[in-house]
Short mmCIF file of C-alpha atoms in Angstrom, two decimals:
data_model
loop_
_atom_site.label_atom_id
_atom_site.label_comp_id
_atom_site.label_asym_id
_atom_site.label_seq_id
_atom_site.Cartn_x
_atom_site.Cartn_y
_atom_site.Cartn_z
CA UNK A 1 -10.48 -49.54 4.43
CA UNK A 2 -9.53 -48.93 7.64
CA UNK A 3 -6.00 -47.04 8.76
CA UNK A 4 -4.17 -46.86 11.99
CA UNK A 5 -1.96 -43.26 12.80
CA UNK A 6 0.36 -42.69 15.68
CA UNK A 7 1.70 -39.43 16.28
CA UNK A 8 5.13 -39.61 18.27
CA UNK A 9 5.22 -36.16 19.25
CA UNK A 10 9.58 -35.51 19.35
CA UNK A 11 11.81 -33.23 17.43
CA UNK A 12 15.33 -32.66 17.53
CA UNK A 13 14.50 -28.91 16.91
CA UNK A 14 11.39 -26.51 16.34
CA UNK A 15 11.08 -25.27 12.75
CA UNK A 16 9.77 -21.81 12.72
CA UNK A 17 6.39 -22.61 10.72
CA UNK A 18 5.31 -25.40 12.64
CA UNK A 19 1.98 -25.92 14.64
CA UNK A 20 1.85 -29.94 14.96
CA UNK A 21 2.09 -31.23 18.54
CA UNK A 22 5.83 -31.24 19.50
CA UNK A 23 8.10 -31.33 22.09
CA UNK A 24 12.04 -31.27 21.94
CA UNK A 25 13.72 -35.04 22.71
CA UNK A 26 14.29 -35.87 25.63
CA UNK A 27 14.74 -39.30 27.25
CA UNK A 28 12.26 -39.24 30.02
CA UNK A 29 9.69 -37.94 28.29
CA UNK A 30 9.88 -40.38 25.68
CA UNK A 31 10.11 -43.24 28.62
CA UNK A 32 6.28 -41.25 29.74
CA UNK A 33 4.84 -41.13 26.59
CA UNK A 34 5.40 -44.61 25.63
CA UNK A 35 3.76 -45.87 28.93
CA UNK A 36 0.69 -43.42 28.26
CA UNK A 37 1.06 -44.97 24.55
CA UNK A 38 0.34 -48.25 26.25
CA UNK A 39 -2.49 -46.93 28.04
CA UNK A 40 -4.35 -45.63 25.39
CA UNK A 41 -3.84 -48.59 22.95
CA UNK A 42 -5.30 -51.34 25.90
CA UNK A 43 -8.41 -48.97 26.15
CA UNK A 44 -8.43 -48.66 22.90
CA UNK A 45 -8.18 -52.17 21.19
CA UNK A 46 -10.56 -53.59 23.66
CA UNK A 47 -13.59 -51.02 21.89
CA UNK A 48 -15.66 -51.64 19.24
CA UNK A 49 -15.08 -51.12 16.05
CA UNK A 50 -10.94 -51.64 16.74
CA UNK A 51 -11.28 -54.66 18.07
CA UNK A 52 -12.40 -56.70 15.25
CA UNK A 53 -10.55 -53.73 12.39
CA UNK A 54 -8.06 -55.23 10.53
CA UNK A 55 -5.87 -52.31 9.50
CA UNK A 56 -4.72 -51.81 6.05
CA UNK A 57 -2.28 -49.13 7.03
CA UNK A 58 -0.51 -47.86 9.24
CA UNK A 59 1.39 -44.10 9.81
CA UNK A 60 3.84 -42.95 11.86
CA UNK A 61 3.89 -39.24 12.36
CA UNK A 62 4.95 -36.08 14.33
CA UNK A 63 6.97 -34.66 15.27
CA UNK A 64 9.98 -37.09 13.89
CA UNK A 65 9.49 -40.66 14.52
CA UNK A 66 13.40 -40.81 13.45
CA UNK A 67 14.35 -39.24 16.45
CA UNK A 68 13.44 -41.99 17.83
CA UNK A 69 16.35 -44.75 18.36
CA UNK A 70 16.21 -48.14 17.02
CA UNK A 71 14.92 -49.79 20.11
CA UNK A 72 12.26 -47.53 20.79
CA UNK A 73 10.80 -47.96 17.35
CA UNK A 74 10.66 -51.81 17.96
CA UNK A 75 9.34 -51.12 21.55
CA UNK A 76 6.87 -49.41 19.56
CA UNK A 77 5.88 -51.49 16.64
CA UNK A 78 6.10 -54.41 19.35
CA UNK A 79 3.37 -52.63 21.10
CA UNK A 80 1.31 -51.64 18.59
CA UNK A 81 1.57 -55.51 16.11
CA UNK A 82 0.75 -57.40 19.97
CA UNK A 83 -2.29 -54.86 20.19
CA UNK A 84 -4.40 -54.48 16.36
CA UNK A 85 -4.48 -56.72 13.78
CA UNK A 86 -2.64 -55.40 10.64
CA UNK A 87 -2.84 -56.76 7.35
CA UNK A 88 0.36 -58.50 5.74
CA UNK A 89 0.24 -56.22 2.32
CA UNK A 90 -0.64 -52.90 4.95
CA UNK A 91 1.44 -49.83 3.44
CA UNK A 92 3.34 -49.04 6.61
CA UNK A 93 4.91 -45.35 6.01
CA UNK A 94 7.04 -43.57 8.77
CA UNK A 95 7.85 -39.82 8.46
CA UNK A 96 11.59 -38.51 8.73
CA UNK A 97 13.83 -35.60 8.55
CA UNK A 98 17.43 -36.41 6.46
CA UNK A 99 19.34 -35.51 9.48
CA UNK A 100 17.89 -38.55 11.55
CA UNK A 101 18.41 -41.09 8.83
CA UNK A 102 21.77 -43.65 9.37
CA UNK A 103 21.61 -46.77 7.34
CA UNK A 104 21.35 -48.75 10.63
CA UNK A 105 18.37 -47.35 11.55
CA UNK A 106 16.79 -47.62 7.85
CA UNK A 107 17.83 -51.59 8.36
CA UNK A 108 15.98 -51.15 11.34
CA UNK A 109 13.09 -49.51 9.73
CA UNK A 110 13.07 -51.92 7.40
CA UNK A 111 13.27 -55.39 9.60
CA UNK A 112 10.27 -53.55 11.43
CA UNK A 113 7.80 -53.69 8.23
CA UNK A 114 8.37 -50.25 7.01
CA UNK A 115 7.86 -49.81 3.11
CA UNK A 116 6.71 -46.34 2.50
CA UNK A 117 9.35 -43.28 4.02
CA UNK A 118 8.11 -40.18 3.79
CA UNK A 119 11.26 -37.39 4.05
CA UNK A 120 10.54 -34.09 4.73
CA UNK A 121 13.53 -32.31 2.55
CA UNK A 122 10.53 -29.22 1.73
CA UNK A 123 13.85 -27.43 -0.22
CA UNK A 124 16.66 -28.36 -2.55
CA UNK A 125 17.97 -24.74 -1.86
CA UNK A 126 20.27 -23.28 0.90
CA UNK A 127 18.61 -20.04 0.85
CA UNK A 128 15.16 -21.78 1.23
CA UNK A 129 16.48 -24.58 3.65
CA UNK A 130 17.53 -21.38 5.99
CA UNK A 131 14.85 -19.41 5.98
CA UNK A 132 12.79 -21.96 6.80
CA UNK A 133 14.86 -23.14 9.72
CA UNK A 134 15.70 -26.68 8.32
CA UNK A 135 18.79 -28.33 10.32
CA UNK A 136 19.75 -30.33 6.59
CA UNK A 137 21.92 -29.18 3.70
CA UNK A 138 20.45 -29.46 0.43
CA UNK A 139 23.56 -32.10 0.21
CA UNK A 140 22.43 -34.13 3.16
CA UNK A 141 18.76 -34.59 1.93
CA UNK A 142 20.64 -35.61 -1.19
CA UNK A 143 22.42 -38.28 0.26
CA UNK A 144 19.27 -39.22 2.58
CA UNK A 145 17.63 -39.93 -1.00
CA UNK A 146 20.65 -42.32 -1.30
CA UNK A 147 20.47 -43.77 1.84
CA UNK A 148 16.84 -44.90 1.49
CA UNK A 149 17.41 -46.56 -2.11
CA UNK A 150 19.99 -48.30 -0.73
CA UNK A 151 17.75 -49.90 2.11
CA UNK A 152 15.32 -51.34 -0.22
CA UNK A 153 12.34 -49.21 1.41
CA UNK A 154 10.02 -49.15 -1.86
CA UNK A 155 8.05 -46.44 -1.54
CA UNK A 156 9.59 -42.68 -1.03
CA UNK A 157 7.46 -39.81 -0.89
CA UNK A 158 9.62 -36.40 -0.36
CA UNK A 159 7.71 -33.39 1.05
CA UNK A 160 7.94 -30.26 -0.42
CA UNK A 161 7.15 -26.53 0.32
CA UNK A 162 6.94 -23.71 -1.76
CA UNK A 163 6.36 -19.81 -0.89
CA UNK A 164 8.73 -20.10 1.64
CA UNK A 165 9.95 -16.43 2.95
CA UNK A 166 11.62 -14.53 0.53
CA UNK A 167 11.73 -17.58 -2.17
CA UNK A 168 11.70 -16.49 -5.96
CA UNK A 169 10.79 -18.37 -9.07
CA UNK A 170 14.25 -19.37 -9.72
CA UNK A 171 14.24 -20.83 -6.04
CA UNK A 172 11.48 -22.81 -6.68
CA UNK A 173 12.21 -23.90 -10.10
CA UNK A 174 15.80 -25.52 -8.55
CA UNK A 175 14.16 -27.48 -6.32
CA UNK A 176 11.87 -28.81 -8.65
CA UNK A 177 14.98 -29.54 -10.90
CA UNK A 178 16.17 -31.94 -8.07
CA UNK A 179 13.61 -33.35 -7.14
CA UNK A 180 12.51 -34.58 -10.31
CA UNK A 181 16.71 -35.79 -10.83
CA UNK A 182 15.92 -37.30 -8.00
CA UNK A 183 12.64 -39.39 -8.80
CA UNK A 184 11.32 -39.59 -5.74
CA UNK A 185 8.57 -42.24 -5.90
CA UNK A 186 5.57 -39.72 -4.56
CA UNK A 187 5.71 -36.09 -3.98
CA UNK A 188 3.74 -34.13 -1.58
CA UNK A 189 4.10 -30.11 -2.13
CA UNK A 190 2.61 -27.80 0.26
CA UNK A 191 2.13 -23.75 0.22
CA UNK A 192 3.59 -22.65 3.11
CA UNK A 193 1.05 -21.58 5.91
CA UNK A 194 1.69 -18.89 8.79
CA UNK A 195 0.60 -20.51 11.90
CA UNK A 196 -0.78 -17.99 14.55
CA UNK A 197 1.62 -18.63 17.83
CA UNK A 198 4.38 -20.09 15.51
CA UNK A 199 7.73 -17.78 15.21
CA UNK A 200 6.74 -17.30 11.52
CA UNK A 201 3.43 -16.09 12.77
CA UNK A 202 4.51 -13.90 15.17
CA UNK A 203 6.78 -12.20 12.54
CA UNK A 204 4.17 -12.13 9.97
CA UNK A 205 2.02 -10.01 12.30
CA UNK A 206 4.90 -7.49 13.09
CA UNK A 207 5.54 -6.94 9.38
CA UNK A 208 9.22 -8.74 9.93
CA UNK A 209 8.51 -11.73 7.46
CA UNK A 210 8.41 -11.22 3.46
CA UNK A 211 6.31 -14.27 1.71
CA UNK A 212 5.45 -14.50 -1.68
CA UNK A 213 2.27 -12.65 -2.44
CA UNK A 214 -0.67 -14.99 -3.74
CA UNK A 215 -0.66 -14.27 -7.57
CA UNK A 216 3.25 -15.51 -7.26
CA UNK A 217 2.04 -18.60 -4.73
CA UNK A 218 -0.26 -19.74 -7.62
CA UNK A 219 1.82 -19.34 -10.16
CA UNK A 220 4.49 -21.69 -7.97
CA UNK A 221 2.01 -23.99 -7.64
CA UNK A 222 0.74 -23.92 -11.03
CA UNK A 223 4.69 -24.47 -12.14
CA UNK A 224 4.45 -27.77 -9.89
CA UNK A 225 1.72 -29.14 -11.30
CA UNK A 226 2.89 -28.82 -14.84
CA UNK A 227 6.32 -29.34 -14.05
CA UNK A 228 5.54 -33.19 -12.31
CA UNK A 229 2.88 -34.16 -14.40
CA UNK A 230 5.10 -34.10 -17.27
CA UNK A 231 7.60 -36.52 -15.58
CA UNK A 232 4.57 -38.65 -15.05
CA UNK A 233 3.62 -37.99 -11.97
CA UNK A 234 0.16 -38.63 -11.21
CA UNK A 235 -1.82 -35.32 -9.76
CA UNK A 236 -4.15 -37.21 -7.25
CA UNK A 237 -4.78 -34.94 -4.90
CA UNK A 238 -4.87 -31.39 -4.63
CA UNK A 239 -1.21 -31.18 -2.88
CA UNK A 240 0.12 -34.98 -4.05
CA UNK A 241 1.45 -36.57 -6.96
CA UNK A 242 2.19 -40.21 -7.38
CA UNK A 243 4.66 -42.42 -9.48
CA UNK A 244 2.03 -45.30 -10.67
CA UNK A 245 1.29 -47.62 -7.81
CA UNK A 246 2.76 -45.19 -5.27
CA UNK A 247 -0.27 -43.47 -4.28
CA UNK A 248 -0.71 -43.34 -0.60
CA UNK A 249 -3.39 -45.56 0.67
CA UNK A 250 -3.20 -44.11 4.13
CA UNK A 251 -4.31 -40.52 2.96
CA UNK A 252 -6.88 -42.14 0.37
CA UNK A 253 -8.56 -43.11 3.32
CA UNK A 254 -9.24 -40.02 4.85
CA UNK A 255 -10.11 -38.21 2.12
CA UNK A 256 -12.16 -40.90 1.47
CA UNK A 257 -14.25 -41.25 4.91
CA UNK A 258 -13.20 -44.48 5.57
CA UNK A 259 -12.78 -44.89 9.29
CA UNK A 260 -9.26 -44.63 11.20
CA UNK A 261 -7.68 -44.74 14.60
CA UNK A 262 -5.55 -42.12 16.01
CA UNK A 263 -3.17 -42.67 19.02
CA UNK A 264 -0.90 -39.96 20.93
CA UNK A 265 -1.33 -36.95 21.53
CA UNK A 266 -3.52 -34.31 19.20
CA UNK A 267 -4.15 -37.69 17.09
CA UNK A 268 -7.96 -37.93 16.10
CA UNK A 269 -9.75 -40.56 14.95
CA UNK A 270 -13.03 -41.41 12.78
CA UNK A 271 -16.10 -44.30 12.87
CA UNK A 272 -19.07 -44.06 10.76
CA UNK A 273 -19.55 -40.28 10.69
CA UNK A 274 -18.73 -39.89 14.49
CA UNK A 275 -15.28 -37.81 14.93
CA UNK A 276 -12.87 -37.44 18.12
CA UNK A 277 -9.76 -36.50 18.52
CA UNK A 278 -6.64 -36.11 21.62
CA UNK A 279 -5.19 -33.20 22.96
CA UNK A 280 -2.87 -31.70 21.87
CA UNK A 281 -0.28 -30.99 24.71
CA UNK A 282 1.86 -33.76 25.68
CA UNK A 283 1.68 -33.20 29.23
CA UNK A 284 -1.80 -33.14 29.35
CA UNK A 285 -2.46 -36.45 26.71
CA UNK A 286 0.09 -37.85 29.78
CA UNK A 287 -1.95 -36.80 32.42
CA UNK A 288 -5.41 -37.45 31.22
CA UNK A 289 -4.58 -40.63 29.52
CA UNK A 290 -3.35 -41.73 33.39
CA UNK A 291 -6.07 -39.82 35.49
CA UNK A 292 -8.82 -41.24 33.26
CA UNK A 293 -7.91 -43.52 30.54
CA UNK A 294 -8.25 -41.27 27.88
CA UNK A 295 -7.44 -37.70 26.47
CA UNK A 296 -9.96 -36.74 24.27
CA UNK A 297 -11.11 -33.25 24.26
CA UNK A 298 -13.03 -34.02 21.24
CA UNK A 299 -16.06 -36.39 20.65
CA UNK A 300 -18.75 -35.39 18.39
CA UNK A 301 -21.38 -36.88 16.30
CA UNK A 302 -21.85 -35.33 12.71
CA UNK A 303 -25.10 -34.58 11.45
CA UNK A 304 -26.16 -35.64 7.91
CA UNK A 305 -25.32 -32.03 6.57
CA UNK A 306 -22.03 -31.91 8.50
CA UNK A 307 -21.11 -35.23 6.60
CA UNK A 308 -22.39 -33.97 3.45
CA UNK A 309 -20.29 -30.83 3.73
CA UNK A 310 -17.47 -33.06 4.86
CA UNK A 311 -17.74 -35.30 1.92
CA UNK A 312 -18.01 -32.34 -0.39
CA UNK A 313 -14.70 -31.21 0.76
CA UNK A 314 -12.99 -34.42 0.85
CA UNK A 315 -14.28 -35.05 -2.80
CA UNK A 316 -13.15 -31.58 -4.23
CA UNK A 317 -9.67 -31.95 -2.96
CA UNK A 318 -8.79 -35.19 -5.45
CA UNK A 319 -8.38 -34.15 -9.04
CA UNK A 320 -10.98 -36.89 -10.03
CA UNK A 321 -13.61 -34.52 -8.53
CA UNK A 322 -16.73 -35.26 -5.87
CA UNK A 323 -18.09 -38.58 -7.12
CA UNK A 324 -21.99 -37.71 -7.91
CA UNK A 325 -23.96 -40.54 -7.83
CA UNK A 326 -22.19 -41.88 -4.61
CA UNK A 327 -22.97 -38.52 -2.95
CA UNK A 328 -26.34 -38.40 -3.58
CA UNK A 329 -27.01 -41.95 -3.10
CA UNK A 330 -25.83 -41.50 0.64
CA UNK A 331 -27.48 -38.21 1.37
CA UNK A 332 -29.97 -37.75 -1.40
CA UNK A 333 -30.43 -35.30 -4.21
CA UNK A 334 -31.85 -33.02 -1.59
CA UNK A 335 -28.05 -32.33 0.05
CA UNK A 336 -27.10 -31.43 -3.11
CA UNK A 337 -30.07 -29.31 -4.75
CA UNK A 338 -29.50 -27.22 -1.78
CA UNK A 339 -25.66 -26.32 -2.52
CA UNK A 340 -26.55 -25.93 -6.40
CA UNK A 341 -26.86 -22.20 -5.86
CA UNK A 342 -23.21 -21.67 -4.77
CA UNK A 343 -22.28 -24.42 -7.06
CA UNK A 344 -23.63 -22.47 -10.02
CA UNK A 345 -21.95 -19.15 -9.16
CA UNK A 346 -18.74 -21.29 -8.22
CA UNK A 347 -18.38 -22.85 -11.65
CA UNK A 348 -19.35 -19.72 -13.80
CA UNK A 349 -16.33 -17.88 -11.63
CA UNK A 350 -14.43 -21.05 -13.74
CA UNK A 351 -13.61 -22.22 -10.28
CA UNK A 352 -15.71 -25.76 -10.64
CA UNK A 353 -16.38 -27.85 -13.66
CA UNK A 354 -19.42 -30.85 -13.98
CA UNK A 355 -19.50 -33.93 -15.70
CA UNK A 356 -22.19 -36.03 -15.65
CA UNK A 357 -20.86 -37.94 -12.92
CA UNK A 358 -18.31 -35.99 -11.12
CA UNK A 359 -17.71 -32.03 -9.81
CA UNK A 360 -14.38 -31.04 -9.66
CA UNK A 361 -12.07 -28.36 -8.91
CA UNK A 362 -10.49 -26.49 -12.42
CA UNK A 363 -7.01 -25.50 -12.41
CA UNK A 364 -8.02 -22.03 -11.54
CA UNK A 365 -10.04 -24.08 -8.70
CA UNK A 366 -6.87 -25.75 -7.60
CA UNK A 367 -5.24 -22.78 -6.55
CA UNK A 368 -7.72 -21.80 -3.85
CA UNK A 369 -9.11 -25.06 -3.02
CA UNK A 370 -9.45 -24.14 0.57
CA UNK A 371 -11.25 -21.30 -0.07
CA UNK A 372 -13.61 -22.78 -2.74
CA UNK A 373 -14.33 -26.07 -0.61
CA UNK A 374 -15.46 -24.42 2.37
CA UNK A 375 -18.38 -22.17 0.31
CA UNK A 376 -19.64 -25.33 0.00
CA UNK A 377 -19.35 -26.93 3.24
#
């Protein structure tokens, strides 16, 4: 499978947690990143392997694609359907905030191809939605929900994010309640993360922001899992759960090493075990993109044991484990036999369990996958 991203780098404001590549919106900088858009994407679909890829999804990311108004989403997906070849059943998912949804521009969305919206409410609490420096009422990503059912976009994941500042149990456990009234199609829930740079991060290192300490992080998460997977949600991934059928094929793929195409800025890319990746600033994707046709400031080849840590860590992070015999049948019992001593000690700390095909991450595991993943990388 092979996926195509686009990051369209605009906000309407700057959460407080955030390190993606964003700028504020503002007209003529939209008008000069979609003409260094352009650029990149003639360079690009005139290279091998994207030439001849016929994409089987496609993402829209950020930022806040929403932002965006109507006609320069179909500037957009005029640009980018004229340019690659993208299969008729491709899941085509587009990120949004609740504030930037109207029903004309879900019409829109939807004319365009769009069937997978992916919201990011991250609270159904006003405390939580403050401290996190949300612009949306819990009321408003409420009536969001609405909005897309109404538009007959099929798939809706709604992003989530727990151990926000100051957040208790009860905080959590509301949201939850919500969301699950709510039955969001897919569900992705994230721990929140302190950025370095970030406002939250400079806080954090000044002692002037109060998170959750870890043995009350995993226990939120641990409430998530068992909460969701009760309503039948499907625990795919370490941080997803799916609605049957509603798993996302577009984040399957990476975690799967398939290849993918990334376009805009800080978007990176993959082919055949070979990685690169933009910039990150806006101004500089604009200025590179025009001085020299592209902006990479990342192209690397992975060695065998890079990929084999790679795959290791892509593997661990669905709940179906590191498949076995596909791991050592691409980089030999060898790339394993040599990780078996941290393997051992990992899964008598009751942090990894073995079948006789797959390795996998226990609950315990779950909880500090990050952590356990890159021992073995």
């Amino acid at each position: 499978m092979s996926s195509l991203y686009i990051h369209i780098p605009f906000c309407a404001h700057a959460c407080p947690y955030c390190d993606f590549s964003f700028e504020l919106l503002n007209g003529e900088l939209v008008k000069r990143y979609l003409e260094t858009l352009v650029i990149e994407i003639e360079r690009r679909r005139e290279e091998y392997p994207w030439c001849d890829t016929k994409f089987e999804t496609l993402f829209f990311g950020g930022g806040t694609p929403t932002v965006l108004t109507p006609e320069r989403l179909k500037e957009i997906f005029g640009i980018i359907r004229a340019s690659f070849s993208i299969v008729s059943d491709a899941e085509i998912t587009m990120e949004a905030n609740p504030e930037t949804l109207t029903d004309a521009k879900l019409g829109t969305l939807g004319e365009l191809g769009v069937n997978r919206l992916s919201v990011g409410v991250q609270a159904f609490t006003e405390a939580s939605l403050k401290r996190l420096g949300r612009h949306h009422s819990v009321e408003r990503a409420v009536r969001a929900v609405s909005q897309v059912r109404a538009s007959g976009i099929s798939n809706l994941n709604l992003d989530l994010i727990y151990a926000a500042p100051e957040q208790t149990t009860a905080d959590w456990e509301e949201t939850l309640d919500r969301t699950i009234d709510l039955q969001p199609d897919h569900l992705s829930a994230y721990g929140l993360t302190i950025e370095e740079g970030t406002p939250f991060g400079k806080a954090w290192s000044t002692g002037m922001l109060m998170v959750p300490v870890e043995e009350v992080q995993a226990d939120l998460y641990t409430r998530t899992i068992e909460r969701l997977t009760a309503q039948a949600y499907h625990h795919y991934e370490v941080s997803n759960f799916a609605k049957t059928g509603a798993v996302c094929r577009h984040n399957l793929g990476y975690w799967s090493g398939s290849d993918y195409l990334g376009l805009g800025p800080s978007a990176h890319s993959h082919f055949q075990g070979r990685r690169f990746a933009n910039t990150k600033r806006l101004e500089s994707y604009i200025q590179l993109t025009n001085e020299r046709g592209n902006a990479l400031d990342l192209d690397e080849k992975l060695s065998a044991d890079q990929q084999a840590g790679e795959t290791i860590m892509l593997g661990l992070r669905m709940i179906e484990g590191l498949d076995l015999d596909a791991f050592t049948g691409r980089f030999g019992s060898e790339a394993y036999r040599v990780r078996q001593p941290v393997i051992t000690s990992l899964t008598a700390a009751g942090f990894l369990e073995q079948s006789p095909r797959f390795l996998r991450l226990t609950r315990k595991g779950l909880t500090v996958a990050d952590t356990v993943c890159a021992e073995l990388m």
